[in-house]
Short mmCIF file of C-alpha atoms and ligand atoms in Angstrom, two decimals:
data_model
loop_
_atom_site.label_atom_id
_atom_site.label_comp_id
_atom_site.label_asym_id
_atom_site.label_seq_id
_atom_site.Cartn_x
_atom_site.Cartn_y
_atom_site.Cartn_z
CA UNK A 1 -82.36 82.98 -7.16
CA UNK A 2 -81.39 79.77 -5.50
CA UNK A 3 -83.24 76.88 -3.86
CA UNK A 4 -83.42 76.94 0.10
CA UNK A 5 -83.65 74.36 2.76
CA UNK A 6 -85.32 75.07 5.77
CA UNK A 7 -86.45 72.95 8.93
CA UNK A 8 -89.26 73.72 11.43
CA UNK A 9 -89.90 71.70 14.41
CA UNK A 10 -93.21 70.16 15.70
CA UNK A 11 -94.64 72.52 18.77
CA UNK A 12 -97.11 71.80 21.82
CA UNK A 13 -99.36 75.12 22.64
CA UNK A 14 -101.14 75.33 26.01
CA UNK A 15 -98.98 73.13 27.97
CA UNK A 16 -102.22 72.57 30.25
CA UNK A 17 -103.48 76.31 31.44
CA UNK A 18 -101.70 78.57 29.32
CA UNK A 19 -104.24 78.55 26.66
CA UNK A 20 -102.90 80.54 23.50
CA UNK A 21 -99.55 81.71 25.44
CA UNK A 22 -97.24 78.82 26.27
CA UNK A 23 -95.78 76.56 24.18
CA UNK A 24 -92.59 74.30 24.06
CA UNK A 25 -91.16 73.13 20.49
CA UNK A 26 -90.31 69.55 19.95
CA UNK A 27 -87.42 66.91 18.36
CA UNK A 28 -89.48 66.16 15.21
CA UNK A 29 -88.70 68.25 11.97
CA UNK A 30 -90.45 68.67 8.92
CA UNK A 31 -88.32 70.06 5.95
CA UNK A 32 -89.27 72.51 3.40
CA UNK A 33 -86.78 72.57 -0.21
CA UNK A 34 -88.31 76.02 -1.51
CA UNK A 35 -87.06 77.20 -5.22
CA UNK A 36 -88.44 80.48 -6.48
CA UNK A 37 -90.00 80.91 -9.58
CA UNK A 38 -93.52 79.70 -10.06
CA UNK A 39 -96.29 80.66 -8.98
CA UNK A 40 -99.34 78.37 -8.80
CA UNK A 41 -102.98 78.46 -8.05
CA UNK A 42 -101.38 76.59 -4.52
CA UNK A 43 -100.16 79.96 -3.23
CA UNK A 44 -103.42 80.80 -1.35
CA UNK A 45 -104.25 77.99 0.19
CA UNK A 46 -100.69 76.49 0.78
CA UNK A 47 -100.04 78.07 4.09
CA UNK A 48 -96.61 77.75 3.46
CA UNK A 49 -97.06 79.75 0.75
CA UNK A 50 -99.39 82.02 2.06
CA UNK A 51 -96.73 83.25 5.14
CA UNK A 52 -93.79 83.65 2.42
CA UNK A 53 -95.86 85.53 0.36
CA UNK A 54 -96.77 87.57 3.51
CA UNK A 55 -93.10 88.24 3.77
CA UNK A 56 -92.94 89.47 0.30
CA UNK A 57 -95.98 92.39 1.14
CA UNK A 58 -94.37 93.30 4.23
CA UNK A 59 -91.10 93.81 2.76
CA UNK A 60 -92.93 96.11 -0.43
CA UNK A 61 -91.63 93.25 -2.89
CA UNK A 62 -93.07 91.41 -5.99
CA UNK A 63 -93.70 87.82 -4.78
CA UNK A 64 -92.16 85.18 -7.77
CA UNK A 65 -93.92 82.16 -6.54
CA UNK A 66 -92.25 78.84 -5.09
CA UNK A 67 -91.96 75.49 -6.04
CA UNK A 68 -92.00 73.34 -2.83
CA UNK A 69 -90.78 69.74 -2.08
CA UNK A 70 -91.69 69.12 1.71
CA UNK A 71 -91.11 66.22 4.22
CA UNK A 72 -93.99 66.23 6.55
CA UNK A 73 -92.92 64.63 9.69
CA UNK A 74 -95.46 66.41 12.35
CA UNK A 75 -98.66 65.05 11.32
CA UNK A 76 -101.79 67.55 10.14
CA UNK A 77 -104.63 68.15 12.34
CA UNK A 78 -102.91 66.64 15.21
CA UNK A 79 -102.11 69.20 18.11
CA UNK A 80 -98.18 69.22 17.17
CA UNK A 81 -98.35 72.50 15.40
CA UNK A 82 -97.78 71.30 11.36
CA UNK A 83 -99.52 75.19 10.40
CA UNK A 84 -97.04 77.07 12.81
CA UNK A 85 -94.30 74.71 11.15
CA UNK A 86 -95.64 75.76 7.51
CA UNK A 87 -95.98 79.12 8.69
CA UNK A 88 -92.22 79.10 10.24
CA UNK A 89 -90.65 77.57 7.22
CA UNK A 90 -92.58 79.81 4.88
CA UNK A 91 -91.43 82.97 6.72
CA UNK A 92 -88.11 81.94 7.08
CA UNK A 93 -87.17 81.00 3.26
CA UNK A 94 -88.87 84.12 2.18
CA UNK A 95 -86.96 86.59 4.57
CA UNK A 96 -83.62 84.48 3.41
CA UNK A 97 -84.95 84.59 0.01
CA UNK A 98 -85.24 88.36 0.27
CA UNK A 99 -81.91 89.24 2.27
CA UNK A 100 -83.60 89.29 5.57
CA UNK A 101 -85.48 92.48 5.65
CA UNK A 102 -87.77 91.46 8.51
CA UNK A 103 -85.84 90.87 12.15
CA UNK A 104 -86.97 88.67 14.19
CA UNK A 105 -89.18 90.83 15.99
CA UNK A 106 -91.12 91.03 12.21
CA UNK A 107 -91.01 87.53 11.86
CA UNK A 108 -92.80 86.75 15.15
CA UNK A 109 -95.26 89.68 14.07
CA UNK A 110 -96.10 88.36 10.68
CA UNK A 111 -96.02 84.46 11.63
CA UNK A 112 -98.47 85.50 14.41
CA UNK A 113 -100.47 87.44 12.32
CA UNK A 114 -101.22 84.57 9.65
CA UNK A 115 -101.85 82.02 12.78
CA UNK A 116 -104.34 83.83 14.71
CA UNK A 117 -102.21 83.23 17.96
CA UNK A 118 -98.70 82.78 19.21
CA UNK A 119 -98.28 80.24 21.14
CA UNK A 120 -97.26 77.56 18.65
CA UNK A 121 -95.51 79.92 16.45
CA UNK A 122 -93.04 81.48 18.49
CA UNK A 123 -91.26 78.24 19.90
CA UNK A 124 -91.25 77.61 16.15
CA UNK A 125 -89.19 79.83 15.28
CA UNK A 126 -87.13 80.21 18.24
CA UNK A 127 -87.24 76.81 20.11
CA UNK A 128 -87.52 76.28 23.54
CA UNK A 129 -89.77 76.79 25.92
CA UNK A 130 -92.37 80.51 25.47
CA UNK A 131 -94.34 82.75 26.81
CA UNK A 132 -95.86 84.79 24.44
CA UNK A 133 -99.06 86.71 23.75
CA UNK A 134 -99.58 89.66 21.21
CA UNK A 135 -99.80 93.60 22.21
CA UNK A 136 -102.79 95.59 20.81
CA UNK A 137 -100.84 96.90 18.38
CA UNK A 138 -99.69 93.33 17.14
CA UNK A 139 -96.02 93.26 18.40
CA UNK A 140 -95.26 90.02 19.73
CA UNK A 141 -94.05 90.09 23.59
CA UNK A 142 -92.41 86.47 24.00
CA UNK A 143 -88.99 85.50 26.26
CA UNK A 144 -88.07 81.86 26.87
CA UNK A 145 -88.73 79.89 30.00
CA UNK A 146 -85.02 78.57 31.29
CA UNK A 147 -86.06 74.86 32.51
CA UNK A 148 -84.53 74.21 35.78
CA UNK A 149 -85.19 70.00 35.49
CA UNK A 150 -84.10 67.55 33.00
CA UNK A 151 -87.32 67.29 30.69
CA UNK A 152 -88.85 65.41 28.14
CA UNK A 153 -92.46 64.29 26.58
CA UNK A 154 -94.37 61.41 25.70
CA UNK A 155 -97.39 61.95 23.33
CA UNK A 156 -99.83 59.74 22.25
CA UNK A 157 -100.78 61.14 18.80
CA UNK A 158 -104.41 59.32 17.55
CA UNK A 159 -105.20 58.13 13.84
CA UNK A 160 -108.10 60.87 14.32
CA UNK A 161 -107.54 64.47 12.94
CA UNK A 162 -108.69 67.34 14.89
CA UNK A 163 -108.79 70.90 12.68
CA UNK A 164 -107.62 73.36 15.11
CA UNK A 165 -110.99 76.02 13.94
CA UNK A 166 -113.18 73.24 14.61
CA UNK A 167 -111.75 71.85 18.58
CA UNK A 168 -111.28 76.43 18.78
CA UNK A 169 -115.25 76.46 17.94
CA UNK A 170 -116.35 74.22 20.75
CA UNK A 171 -114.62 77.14 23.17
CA UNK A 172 -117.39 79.21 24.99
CA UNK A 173 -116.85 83.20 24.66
CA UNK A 174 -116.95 83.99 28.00
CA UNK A 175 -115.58 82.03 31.45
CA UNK A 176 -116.49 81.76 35.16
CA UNK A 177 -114.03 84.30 36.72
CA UNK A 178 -113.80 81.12 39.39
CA UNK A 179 -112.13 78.91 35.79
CA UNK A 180 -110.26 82.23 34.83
CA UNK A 181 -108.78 82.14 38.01
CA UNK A 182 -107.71 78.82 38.31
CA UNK A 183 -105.98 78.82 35.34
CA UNK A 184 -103.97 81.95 35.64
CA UNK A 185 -102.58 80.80 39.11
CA UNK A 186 -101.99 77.13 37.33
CA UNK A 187 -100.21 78.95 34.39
CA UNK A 188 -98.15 81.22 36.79
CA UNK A 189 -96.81 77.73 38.72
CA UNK A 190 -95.62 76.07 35.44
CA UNK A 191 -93.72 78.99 34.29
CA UNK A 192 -92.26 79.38 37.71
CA UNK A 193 -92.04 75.28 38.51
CA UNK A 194 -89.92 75.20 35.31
CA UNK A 195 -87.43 77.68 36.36
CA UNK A 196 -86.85 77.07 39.55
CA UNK A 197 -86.49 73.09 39.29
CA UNK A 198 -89.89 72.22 41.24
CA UNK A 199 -90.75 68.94 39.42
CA UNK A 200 -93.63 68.03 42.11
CA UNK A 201 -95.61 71.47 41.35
CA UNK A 202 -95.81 70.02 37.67
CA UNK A 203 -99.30 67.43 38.21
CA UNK A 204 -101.13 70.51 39.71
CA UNK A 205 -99.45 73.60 37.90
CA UNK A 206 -100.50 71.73 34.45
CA UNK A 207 -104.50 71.14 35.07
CA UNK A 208 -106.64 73.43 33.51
CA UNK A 209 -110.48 74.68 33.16
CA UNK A 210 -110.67 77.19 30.17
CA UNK A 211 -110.31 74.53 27.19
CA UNK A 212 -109.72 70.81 27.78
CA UNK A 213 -113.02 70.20 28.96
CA UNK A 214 -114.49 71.29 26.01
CA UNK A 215 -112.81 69.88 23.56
CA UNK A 216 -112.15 65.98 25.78
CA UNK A 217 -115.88 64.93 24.16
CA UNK A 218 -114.16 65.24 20.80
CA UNK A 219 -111.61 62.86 21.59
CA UNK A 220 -113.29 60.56 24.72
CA UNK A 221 -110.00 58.73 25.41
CA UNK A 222 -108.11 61.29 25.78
CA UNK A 223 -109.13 61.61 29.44
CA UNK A 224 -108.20 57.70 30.10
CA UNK A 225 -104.94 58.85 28.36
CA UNK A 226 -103.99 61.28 30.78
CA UNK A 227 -104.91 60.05 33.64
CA UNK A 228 -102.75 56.99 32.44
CA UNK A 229 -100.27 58.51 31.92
CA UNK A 230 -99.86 60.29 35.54
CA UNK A 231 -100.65 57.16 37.30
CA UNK A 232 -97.73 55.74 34.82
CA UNK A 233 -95.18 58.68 36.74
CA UNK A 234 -95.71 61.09 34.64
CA UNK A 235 -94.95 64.99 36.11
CA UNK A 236 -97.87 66.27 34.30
CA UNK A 237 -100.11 65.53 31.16
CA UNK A 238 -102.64 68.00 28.90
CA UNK A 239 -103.76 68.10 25.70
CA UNK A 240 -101.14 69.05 22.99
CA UNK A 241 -102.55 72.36 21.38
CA UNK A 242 -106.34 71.94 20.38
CA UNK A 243 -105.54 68.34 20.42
CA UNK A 244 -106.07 64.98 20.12
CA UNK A 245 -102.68 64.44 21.16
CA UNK A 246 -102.16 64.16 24.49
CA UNK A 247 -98.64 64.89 25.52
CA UNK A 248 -96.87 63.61 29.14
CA UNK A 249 -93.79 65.35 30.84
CA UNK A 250 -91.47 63.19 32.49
CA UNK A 251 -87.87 63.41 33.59
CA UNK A 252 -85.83 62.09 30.59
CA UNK A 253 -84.38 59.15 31.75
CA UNK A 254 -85.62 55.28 30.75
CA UNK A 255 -87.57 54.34 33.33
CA UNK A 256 -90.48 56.47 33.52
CA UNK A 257 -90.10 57.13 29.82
CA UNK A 258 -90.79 53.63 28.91
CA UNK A 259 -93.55 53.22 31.63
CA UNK A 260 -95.32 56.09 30.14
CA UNK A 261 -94.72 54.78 26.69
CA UNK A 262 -96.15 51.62 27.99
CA UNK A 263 -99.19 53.18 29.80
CA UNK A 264 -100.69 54.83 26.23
CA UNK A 265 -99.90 51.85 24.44
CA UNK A 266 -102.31 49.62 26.95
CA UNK A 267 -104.83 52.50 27.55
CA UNK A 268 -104.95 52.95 23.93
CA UNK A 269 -105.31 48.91 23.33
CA UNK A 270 -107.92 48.49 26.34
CA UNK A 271 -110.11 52.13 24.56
CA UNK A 272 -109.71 50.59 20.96
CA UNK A 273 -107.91 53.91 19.56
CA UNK A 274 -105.50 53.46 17.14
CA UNK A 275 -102.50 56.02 17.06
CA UNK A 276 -99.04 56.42 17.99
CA UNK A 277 -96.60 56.67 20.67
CA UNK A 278 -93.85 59.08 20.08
CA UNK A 279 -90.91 59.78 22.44
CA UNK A 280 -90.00 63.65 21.45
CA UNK A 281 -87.30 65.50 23.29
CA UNK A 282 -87.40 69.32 24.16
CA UNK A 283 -86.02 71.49 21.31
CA UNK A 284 -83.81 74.67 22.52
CA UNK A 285 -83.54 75.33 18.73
CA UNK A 286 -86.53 76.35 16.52
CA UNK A 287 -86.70 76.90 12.77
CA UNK A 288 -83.63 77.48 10.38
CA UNK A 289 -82.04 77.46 7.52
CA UNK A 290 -80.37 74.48 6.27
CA UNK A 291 -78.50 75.47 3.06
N1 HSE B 301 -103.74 77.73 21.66
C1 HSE B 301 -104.27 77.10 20.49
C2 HSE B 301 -105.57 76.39 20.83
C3 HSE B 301 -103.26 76.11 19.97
O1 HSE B 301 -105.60 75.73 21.86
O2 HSE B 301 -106.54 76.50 20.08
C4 HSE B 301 -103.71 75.36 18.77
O3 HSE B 301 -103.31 75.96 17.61
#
């Protein structure tokens, strides 16, 4: 058995209201070399490892252990999606590994099943922009959103490390139906302000009430950051996934870019919060095999 490449790009779940159903995949890769054959005391916690040995019980096979060499460019604990990355890459060399006895449709399923949720995982795999929630039975519904505007993101990404359980713990188990509300009509204008090219719905359809409150006390800037970042020209801001990083849309073209860019730079200066400013494109292509 040979050694595969694969690549898996960085992700941003939520996109504002659509808490554990949108998500968008990013220009920043991190690379997985995966050669078969050992097996290692790594293999349970190594999530990596963990969704290609998934692959191997779903397809009835005898797992052989890999030996990994990574490049980790999405940062851990972040809010760019490095475990739906690991988990993308893991699937993905194990199905190749194996022939590809899981279709797509099994690879969503499984790399859903070892995340907890979708919304970071399916852009993963598929690029793009998603919807995408799970059935009852565990199928994976997802289609891509066609964006009708030229897009693209800034993200202020802070020296601090969030664990997703731990910003998912501060959530409260039930909602005022007035919160659930706003956010489904907020989450129904993105989708449909992306299609339909209606750039100025962006700063309202991307506000939300179910999670970013909670989880802003973690990460006090963060609310300076956005609100930066709109006054900077930005279409709409939110936190990236569970966060910290907060992540602006903007038309891609220099100018508001680079005022955006410049915006988290001061904001960050004037807070005294170290991190960094990344300019990441929209990915239309998720996870693959390299050679
Ligand atoms: N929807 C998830 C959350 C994304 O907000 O907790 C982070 O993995």
């Amino acid at each position: 058995m040979r050694s595969l490449v694969v690549r898996a790009p960085a992700t941003s779940a939520n996109l504002g209201p659509g808490f554990d159903c949108l998500g968008l995949a990013l220009n920043l890769w991190n690379e997985v070399e995966a050669t078969p054959g050992r097996v290692s005391a790594d293999d349970d916690t190594n999530l990596i490892l963990r969704a290609a040995r998934a692959v191997y019980d779903a397809a009835g096979e005898p797992y052989p252990g890999f030996e990994l060499r990574c490049t980790n460019r999405v940062i851990f604990n972040r809010g760019l999606g490095s475990s739906a990355a690991a988990i993308a890459s893991g699937v993905l060399f194990a199905n190749e590994a194996l022939g590809k006895p899981l279709d797509e449709a099994g690879l969503l399923r499984l790399a859903s099943a070892v995340e907890g949720h979708p919304d970071n995982v399916v852009p993963a795999l598929l690029g793009g922009v998603r919807v995408a929630t799970c059935a009852e039975d565990g199928r994976v519904l997802q289609t891509r959103v066609p964006v009708a505007m030229r897009l693209t993101s800034v993200c202020f990404v802070p020296e601090m490390a969030i664990p997703t359980p731990h910003a998912r713990g501060l959530l409260p188990s039930s909602v005022a139906m007035a919160d659930a509300v706003f956010n489904v009509a907020r989450s129904s204008l993105l989708v449909a302000a992306l299609a339909s090219g209606a750039p100025e719905l962006l700063a309202e359809a991307t506000r939300d009430r179910l999670h970013q409150q909670y989880r802003l006390p973690l990460f006090p800037a963060g609310a300076t950051l956005l609100e930066a970042a709109m006054r900077a020209g930005a279409l709409g801001a939110f936190i990236s996934g569970a966060g910290p990083t907060v992540l602006a849309l903007c038309v891609s073209s220099d100018e508001p870019v680079g005022r955006i860019e410049e915006a988290f730079e001061s904001t960050a200066r004037d807070e005294n919060v170290p991190g960094t400013v990344l300019h990441l494109a929209l990915s239309e292509r998720g996870a693959h095999v390299v050679g």
